[in-house]
XYZ file of C-alpha atoms in Angstrom:
459
model
C -16.232 133.093 96.158
C -17.152 135.279 93.585
C -19.045 133.117 91.720
C -21.210 132.836 95.199
C -21.383 136.038 95.735
C -22.686 136.552 92.026
C -25.335 133.059 92.137
C -27.091 134.477 95.082
C -27.692 138.391 93.781
C -29.092 136.424 90.313
C -32.151 136.369 91.942
C -32.458 140.099 93.681
C -30.353 142.142 91.414
C -29.267 141.460 88.298
C -27.105 144.532 87.808
C -25.225 143.189 91.061
C -25.030 139.995 89.394
C -23.965 140.824 86.350
C -21.069 143.338 88.243
C -20.188 140.497 90.058
C -19.751 137.778 87.257
C -17.134 140.868 85.469
C -15.424 141.266 88.543
C -15.238 136.810 88.464
C -14.358 136.937 84.662
C -11.965 139.372 84.832
C -9.995 138.418 87.806
C -9.564 135.005 86.269
C -8.724 136.859 83.256
C -5.534 138.431 85.668
C -4.690 135.057 87.151
C -4.335 133.608 84.251
C -3.105 130.212 84.049
C -1.677 130.519 87.415
C -5.493 130.692 88.615
C -6.224 127.758 90.929
C -10.244 128.252 88.886
C -11.053 127.758 85.554
C -12.146 130.809 83.834
C -14.176 128.104 81.466
C -16.346 127.756 84.911
C -16.550 132.170 85.677
C -17.611 132.328 81.589
C -20.244 129.042 82.421
C -21.599 131.076 85.210
C -21.607 134.420 83.954
C -23.605 132.684 81.185
C -27.306 132.614 82.748
C -26.103 136.511 83.816
C -25.726 138.361 80.527
C -28.922 135.179 79.151
C -31.791 138.121 80.162
C -29.144 141.332 80.546
C -30.525 144.908 78.795
C -27.935 145.538 75.920
C -26.366 148.534 78.413
C -22.502 148.657 77.922
C -21.586 146.182 80.787
C -23.733 143.632 79.678
C -22.667 143.575 76.014
C -19.194 143.586 78.307
C -19.634 140.237 80.225
C -21.729 138.691 77.371
C -19.001 139.562 74.793
C -16.676 137.856 77.320
C -18.691 134.499 78.341
C -19.379 133.592 73.701
C -15.770 134.179 73.621
C -15.066 131.637 76.116
C -17.553 129.509 76.196
C -18.395 129.037 71.922
C -15.828 130.826 69.984
C -14.549 133.609 68.414
C -17.393 133.780 65.770
C -20.328 134.476 68.825
C -17.933 136.343 70.507
C -16.214 139.034 68.321
C -19.469 140.649 66.693
C -20.642 141.055 70.697
C -17.884 142.169 71.647
C -17.266 144.932 69.115
C -21.068 145.851 70.333
C -20.163 146.512 73.466
C -16.564 148.306 72.917
C -18.570 150.547 70.628
C -21.064 151.198 73.330
C -18.059 151.832 75.839
C -16.853 154.613 73.101
C -20.295 156.137 72.767
C -22.510 155.438 75.377
C -22.831 158.128 78.552
C -20.948 155.640 81.241
C -22.326 156.036 85.137
C -18.914 156.945 87.022
C -18.677 153.208 88.290
C -18.791 151.825 85.193
C -15.549 153.815 83.522
C -13.536 153.142 87.072
C -14.888 149.122 86.509
C -14.985 148.185 83.382
C -13.359 151.355 80.596
C -10.095 149.075 81.659
C -11.239 145.829 80.635
C -13.378 147.029 77.711
C -10.135 147.794 76.324
C -8.247 144.692 76.681
C -11.465 143.442 74.126
C -10.323 146.001 72.061
C -6.637 144.926 72.178
C -8.773 141.604 71.234
C -10.581 142.629 68.523
C -7.146 144.102 67.186
C -8.346 147.928 66.723
C -6.163 149.988 67.816
C -8.530 153.012 67.463
C -10.762 151.860 69.998
C -7.916 151.139 71.776
C -6.587 154.150 72.021
C -9.738 155.858 72.594
C -10.379 154.557 75.532
C -6.441 154.422 76.845
C -7.613 157.825 76.693
C -11.672 158.239 77.986
C -10.181 156.035 81.141
C -6.834 157.472 82.062
C -8.508 161.051 82.194
C -12.091 159.818 84.430
C -8.933 158.361 86.648
C -7.258 161.613 86.551
C -11.465 163.912 87.168
C -12.031 161.636 90.091
C -8.874 160.910 92.199
C -9.165 157.117 91.492
C -5.267 157.338 92.555
C -6.144 152.955 93.143
C -6.873 152.923 88.810
C -4.625 155.319 88.384
C -1.384 153.195 87.683
C -3.991 150.849 85.794
C -4.554 154.112 84.005
C -1.870 154.766 82.378
C 0.313 151.949 81.572
C -3.057 151.136 79.329
C -2.145 154.710 77.393
C 1.536 154.448 77.738
C 0.713 150.841 76.467
C -1.056 152.756 73.234
C 1.783 155.964 73.379
C 3.844 152.108 72.537
C 2.708 151.374 69.714
C 2.223 154.078 68.073
C 5.744 154.940 67.659
C 4.869 157.903 71.464
C 8.062 156.391 73.377
C 8.730 160.114 74.567
C 5.162 160.345 75.787
C 5.246 156.563 76.568
C 8.424 157.752 79.531
C 6.900 160.279 81.449
C 3.584 157.975 81.624
C 6.113 155.752 83.137
C 7.313 157.177 85.147
C 4.339 158.371 86.801
C 3.073 155.177 86.959
C 6.204 153.796 89.252
C 5.684 157.036 91.191
C 2.084 156.359 91.560
C 2.761 152.663 92.591
C 5.243 153.512 94.613
C 3.410 155.739 96.568
C 0.077 153.389 97.125
C 2.169 150.131 97.374
C -0.337 148.817 94.333
C 0.762 145.170 93.472
C 0.908 145.987 89.353
C 3.934 144.238 87.267
C 5.590 147.396 85.644
C 4.067 147.141 82.423
C 4.942 150.498 81.152
C 8.805 150.255 82.195
C 9.284 146.796 80.304
C 7.220 148.154 77.217
C 9.523 151.226 77.262
C 12.992 149.207 78.130
C 11.404 146.882 75.463
C 11.042 149.146 72.782
C 14.161 151.485 73.239
C 15.891 147.707 73.010
C 17.722 148.655 76.423
C 18.414 144.805 76.236
C 20.781 144.793 80.678
C 18.233 147.144 81.314
C 14.657 145.292 79.627
C 16.740 141.962 81.104
C 16.409 143.058 84.661
C 13.132 144.245 84.918
C 11.440 141.275 83.535
C 13.171 138.637 85.769
C 12.455 140.951 88.824
C 8.817 140.703 87.479
C 8.054 137.479 86.013
C 9.126 136.857 90.183
C 6.882 139.079 91.367
C 3.877 138.198 89.687
C 4.452 134.521 90.074
C 4.255 135.636 94.420
C 1.467 136.931 92.982
C -0.897 134.423 91.373
C -0.120 137.216 88.592
C -0.892 134.683 85.179
C -1.508 137.652 82.920
C 1.638 139.568 83.733
C 3.756 137.188 83.079
C 2.408 136.360 79.483
C 2.938 139.919 78.836
C 6.776 139.336 80.282
C 7.378 136.393 77.730
C 5.949 138.514 74.423
C 7.543 141.421 76.116
C 10.937 138.856 76.024
C 10.162 137.989 72.381
C 9.624 141.508 70.790
C 12.980 142.580 72.463
C 15.246 139.404 71.035
C 13.747 139.641 67.602
C 15.161 143.359 67.358
C 18.436 142.512 68.256
C 18.118 139.414 66.198
C 18.652 137.297 68.079
C 16.007 134.608 67.246
C 16.037 131.255 69.217
C 15.756 133.345 72.588
C 12.820 134.882 70.790
C 11.032 132.237 69.730
C 11.584 130.259 73.345
C 10.184 132.841 74.932
C 7.124 133.236 72.381
C 6.111 129.886 73.136
C 6.136 130.341 76.883
C 3.690 133.051 76.076
C 1.740 131.891 73.403
C 1.290 128.596 75.203
C -1.275 130.103 77.790
C -4.538 129.269 76.364
C -6.097 132.231 78.426
C -8.423 134.651 76.674
C -6.008 137.524 75.849
C -4.373 139.741 73.715
C -0.231 139.479 75.078
C -0.757 135.758 73.669
C -2.151 136.797 70.943
C 0.689 139.259 69.923
C 3.567 136.476 71.195
C 2.205 134.391 68.874
C 3.118 137.848 65.789
C 6.981 136.858 67.609
C 6.574 133.626 67.586
C 6.465 133.265 63.568
C 8.792 135.552 63.005
C 11.570 133.860 64.737
C 10.379 130.494 63.523
C 10.617 131.689 60.110
C 14.182 132.944 61.053
C 15.391 129.952 62.599
C 13.935 127.274 59.785
C 11.051 126.113 62.097
C 8.469 126.385 59.263
C 6.237 123.730 61.209
C 6.126 125.386 64.483
C 5.767 128.795 62.006
C 2.726 126.999 60.685
C 1.353 126.132 63.514
C 1.314 129.824 65.420
C 0.021 131.030 62.096
C -2.929 128.727 62.505
C -3.423 129.805 66.095
C -3.253 134.039 65.013
C -5.517 133.297 62.384
C -8.349 131.761 65.128
C -7.962 135.777 66.942
C -7.727 137.811 63.180
C -10.776 135.780 61.187
C -13.068 137.503 62.602
C -12.112 140.882 62.619
C -12.040 143.178 59.544
C -9.610 145.978 61.500
C -6.504 146.759 59.094
C -4.679 145.614 62.192
C -6.074 142.633 62.054
C -5.541 141.998 58.334
C -1.637 143.846 57.960
C -1.000 141.956 61.056
C -1.999 137.967 59.544
C -0.775 139.842 56.052
C 2.055 140.619 57.442
C 2.989 137.048 59.065
C 1.694 135.291 56.290
C 3.964 137.208 54.346
C 6.782 134.959 55.949
C 5.141 131.699 54.931
C 4.266 132.546 51.315
C 6.342 131.008 48.386
C 7.505 133.355 46.545
C 4.308 134.418 43.424
C 2.191 135.199 47.143
C 5.089 136.471 49.244
C 5.604 140.279 47.809
C 1.394 140.980 47.776
C 1.071 139.542 51.635
C 4.248 141.904 52.033
C 2.691 144.750 50.078
C -0.870 144.616 51.995
C 1.026 144.157 55.186
C 2.013 147.711 54.712
C -0.517 148.943 53.461
C -2.491 147.804 56.074
C -0.673 149.110 59.022
C 0.382 152.013 57.605
C -3.461 153.031 58.233
C -3.350 152.402 61.269
C -2.360 154.031 64.533
C -0.226 151.068 65.159
C 2.821 152.947 63.707
C 5.541 150.304 64.334
C 4.378 147.955 63.706
C 4.106 149.327 60.097
C 7.886 149.690 60.668
C 8.568 146.313 60.584
C 6.372 145.571 57.794
C 8.671 147.565 55.853
C 11.398 145.747 57.755
C 10.317 142.290 56.544
C 9.632 143.426 53.635
C 12.452 144.787 53.053
C 14.369 142.245 53.955
C 13.179 139.400 52.450
C 13.377 142.114 49.082
C 17.385 142.598 49.717
C 17.202 138.159 50.055
C 15.961 138.312 46.396
C 18.487 140.569 45.266
C 15.938 143.022 44.648
C 18.856 145.533 46.356
C 17.030 149.233 45.140
C 13.558 148.211 46.243
C 15.285 147.034 49.480
C 16.852 150.097 50.068
C 13.631 151.830 49.202
C 11.525 149.887 52.265
C 14.073 149.686 54.106
C 15.107 153.361 54.392
C 11.297 153.907 55.529
C 11.717 151.495 58.227
C 14.597 152.933 59.778
C 13.823 156.121 59.227
C 10.712 155.723 60.892
C 12.564 153.057 63.761
C 14.567 156.113 64.304
C 12.505 158.697 65.119
C 11.125 156.375 67.376
C 13.057 155.784 69.019
C 13.969 151.699 68.499
C 17.071 150.777 69.126
C 17.419 147.469 68.623
C 15.140 147.743 64.780
C 17.102 150.937 63.992
C 20.462 148.981 64.226
C 18.711 145.366 62.662
C 17.355 147.678 59.388
C 21.269 150.018 59.241
C 22.460 146.059 58.969
C 20.223 144.829 55.820
C 20.502 148.518 54.806
C 24.299 147.358 54.239
C 23.851 144.149 53.907
C 22.376 146.129 50.472
C 24.606 148.024 49.925
C 23.805 151.661 51.448
C 25.219 152.840 54.194
C 23.186 154.469 57.301
C 24.246 156.761 59.395
C 23.242 157.693 63.234
C 20.627 160.427 63.217
C 21.666 162.846 65.861
C 19.649 163.447 68.833
C 16.859 165.619 68.847
C 15.589 168.591 70.979
C 15.109 166.923 74.370
C 17.335 164.497 74.440
C 19.038 167.072 75.939
C 16.246 167.088 78.750
C 15.750 164.934 82.025
C 13.103 162.456 82.330
C 11.611 165.245 84.980
C 12.186 167.703 82.616
C 10.019 165.785 79.986
C 7.713 164.345 81.510
C 6.339 168.474 82.586
C 7.513 169.039 78.987
C 5.677 167.366 77.484
C 2.164 168.042 79.558
C 3.381 172.042 79.024
C 3.469 171.412 75.423
C -0.498 169.314 75.337
C -1.529 172.871 77.289
C -1.574 171.930 80.233
C -1.177 174.297 83.323
C 1.364 174.375 85.954
C -1.618 173.431 88.561
C -2.723 170.597 86.476
C 0.706 168.922 85.720
C 1.616 169.685 89.008
C -1.521 167.112 90.627
C -0.608 164.467 87.161
C 3.323 163.952 88.646
C 2.070 164.625 92.490
C 4.432 167.790 92.831
C 3.706 171.186 93.627
C 3.544 174.058 91.202
C 6.456 175.438 92.315
C 8.239 172.186 90.708
C 7.109 172.158 87.865
C 7.921 176.694 87.427
C 11.475 175.524 88.262
C 11.678 173.171 86.230
C 9.704 174.591 83.145
C 12.156 177.337 83.387
C 15.493 174.807 82.841
C 13.856 173.685 79.709
C 12.344 176.916 77.948
C 16.463 177.984 78.599
C 17.811 174.525 77.563
C 15.361 175.036 74.482
C 15.842 178.196 73.623
C 12.206 178.697 73.761
C 10.332 182.152 75.502
C 6.755 180.586 74.950
C 4.727 177.132 75.226
C 3.438 177.625 71.636
C 7.187 177.183 71.226
C 8.265 174.925 73.230
C 5.497 172.456 71.651
C 6.976 173.215 67.994
C 10.539 172.226 69.647
C 9.550 169.037 70.968
C 7.582 168.462 67.259
C 10.415 167.672 65.832
C 11.195 164.512 68.730
C 8.070 163.648 67.895
C 7.930 162.584 64.397
C 4.915 159.302 65.320
C 5.351 158.432 60.863
C 8.698 159.314 59.694
C 8.321 158.269 56.277
C 5.229 156.699 56.040
C 4.030 159.340 53.363
C 5.670 156.420 50.562
C 2.342 153.865 49.302
C 4.451 151.407 47.936
C-alpha cells in the first residue's frame, strides 16, 4: 500500500514521494524477517525516488539505505555516512526530526559510529520532550537507554527504561521493551531477563515485529555469554544472525556468536560469522568497527597474531563511547593471557576489566572476570555498593535528573508526576545521601557513575 502511494506521489510531489518511500522502507525494516513484503522490492522502488533528489538529510538517508540494500556496503556506506552527518549538522524541520532521527540513529549503528549514535539519540529525545511527541517518546527513550547501556551508564538507562515503560502503558503503544530487556541483560539478571525475553518474543511474533525478535535473540546471546553459558549463547546468536535483513542487532549477534563458537570449539561456525561480520565493518573506519573486528579476529588467530589483535581491540575500543565493549576486550585478552600461562599480564588486564564491569553494574561479566582472576592466582573481592543503591527506583530517576540540572517542574514533566511528588522524593534522597544541595548530590552520584573506571592504562 505504501509503495503504491509513493508511486502516485512521484509524479506530483518529490518530497512526499521520498517520505512515503522512507516510511515503506522503515516499515519493512521493522517487520524484518516476519514481513510478507521483501525489503529488496521496497528498496528497488525507492531508488527511483532517490535518483533525482537534492542532497538534504532525509534524501541522503533514503539513498543510503536503498544503496546498502540493493548494492551492498561498498556503495551504501559512504552515502549513509553523509546522511548521518547531515542529520547531526543540518537544521531540520520539526517533522523531519520526529519522523527520521530514529532511522538516522539506526544508520549510525549500522556504521559502527558510536559518537553519531549517541548524538542522534540525545537529539531525538530532546526533540520529543520539547514538542510533547508522546507517540515517539518511548522510542526515543529506548534509543537513548541503549546508548547509555553500551556506555556502561546503567543507572541512567534504568531511569529511561522505567519512564519509557510508564509512557508506553499510558499511551498504549505497541513497543517491545527494548530498554527493560537490555538493562536486565547487561546487569546479568538471568531470571528477570529470561522472563521478559520470553514474554516479549511472543508479543513480537504476534505483532509481526521481526526487528524486535532479532534484538531479543541478540540480548539472550549477551546474557548467556556473560554467564559463560556458551552453547546457549551460540544458539541464540545463530537465531539472530539468521536474519539477513539490514539491521544492527544482527551485526551485534555475529559478534556474540563468534565468541560463543570459539568457546565451544566450533571454529568453522566462528569463521563464517567473522566473514559475515567483516562485510559490515570493512568499509567503516570507526574505532568501534576496527576494535570489534580485531577482538573477534583475535579469538580465531594463531598465537603470533592474536596478541597484536587483542592489543588493537583494547586500544581502539578504549577510544570509543562503548565502554562495555572495551571492558569485554580486556576480559578476552586476559583470558587468552592466562591460557598462555602469562599470569602477571593476565591479572593486569583482568583487574582492569573487573573494575570496569563492577563500576558499570554488569554482575555476570564481573563474576566471569573474578573466576578468571582466581584462576590466574589472584582473589578478587566484591566491590561495596555505591551510594545510589540506597535509593528506590523512583528516587534514582529523580536524583539523576536533578543532578543533571533539571528543575522540579522539568523532572515532573519528564516523569509524568507532580512537582510536589518530585519535591517529596528529593527530600528523601537528600536525607539518605546526606547532602543539602544539588551540587553535592551530583558529586555524590558521581561516585556511582564510574563510566570508565580503570581505563587509563594504554596497554
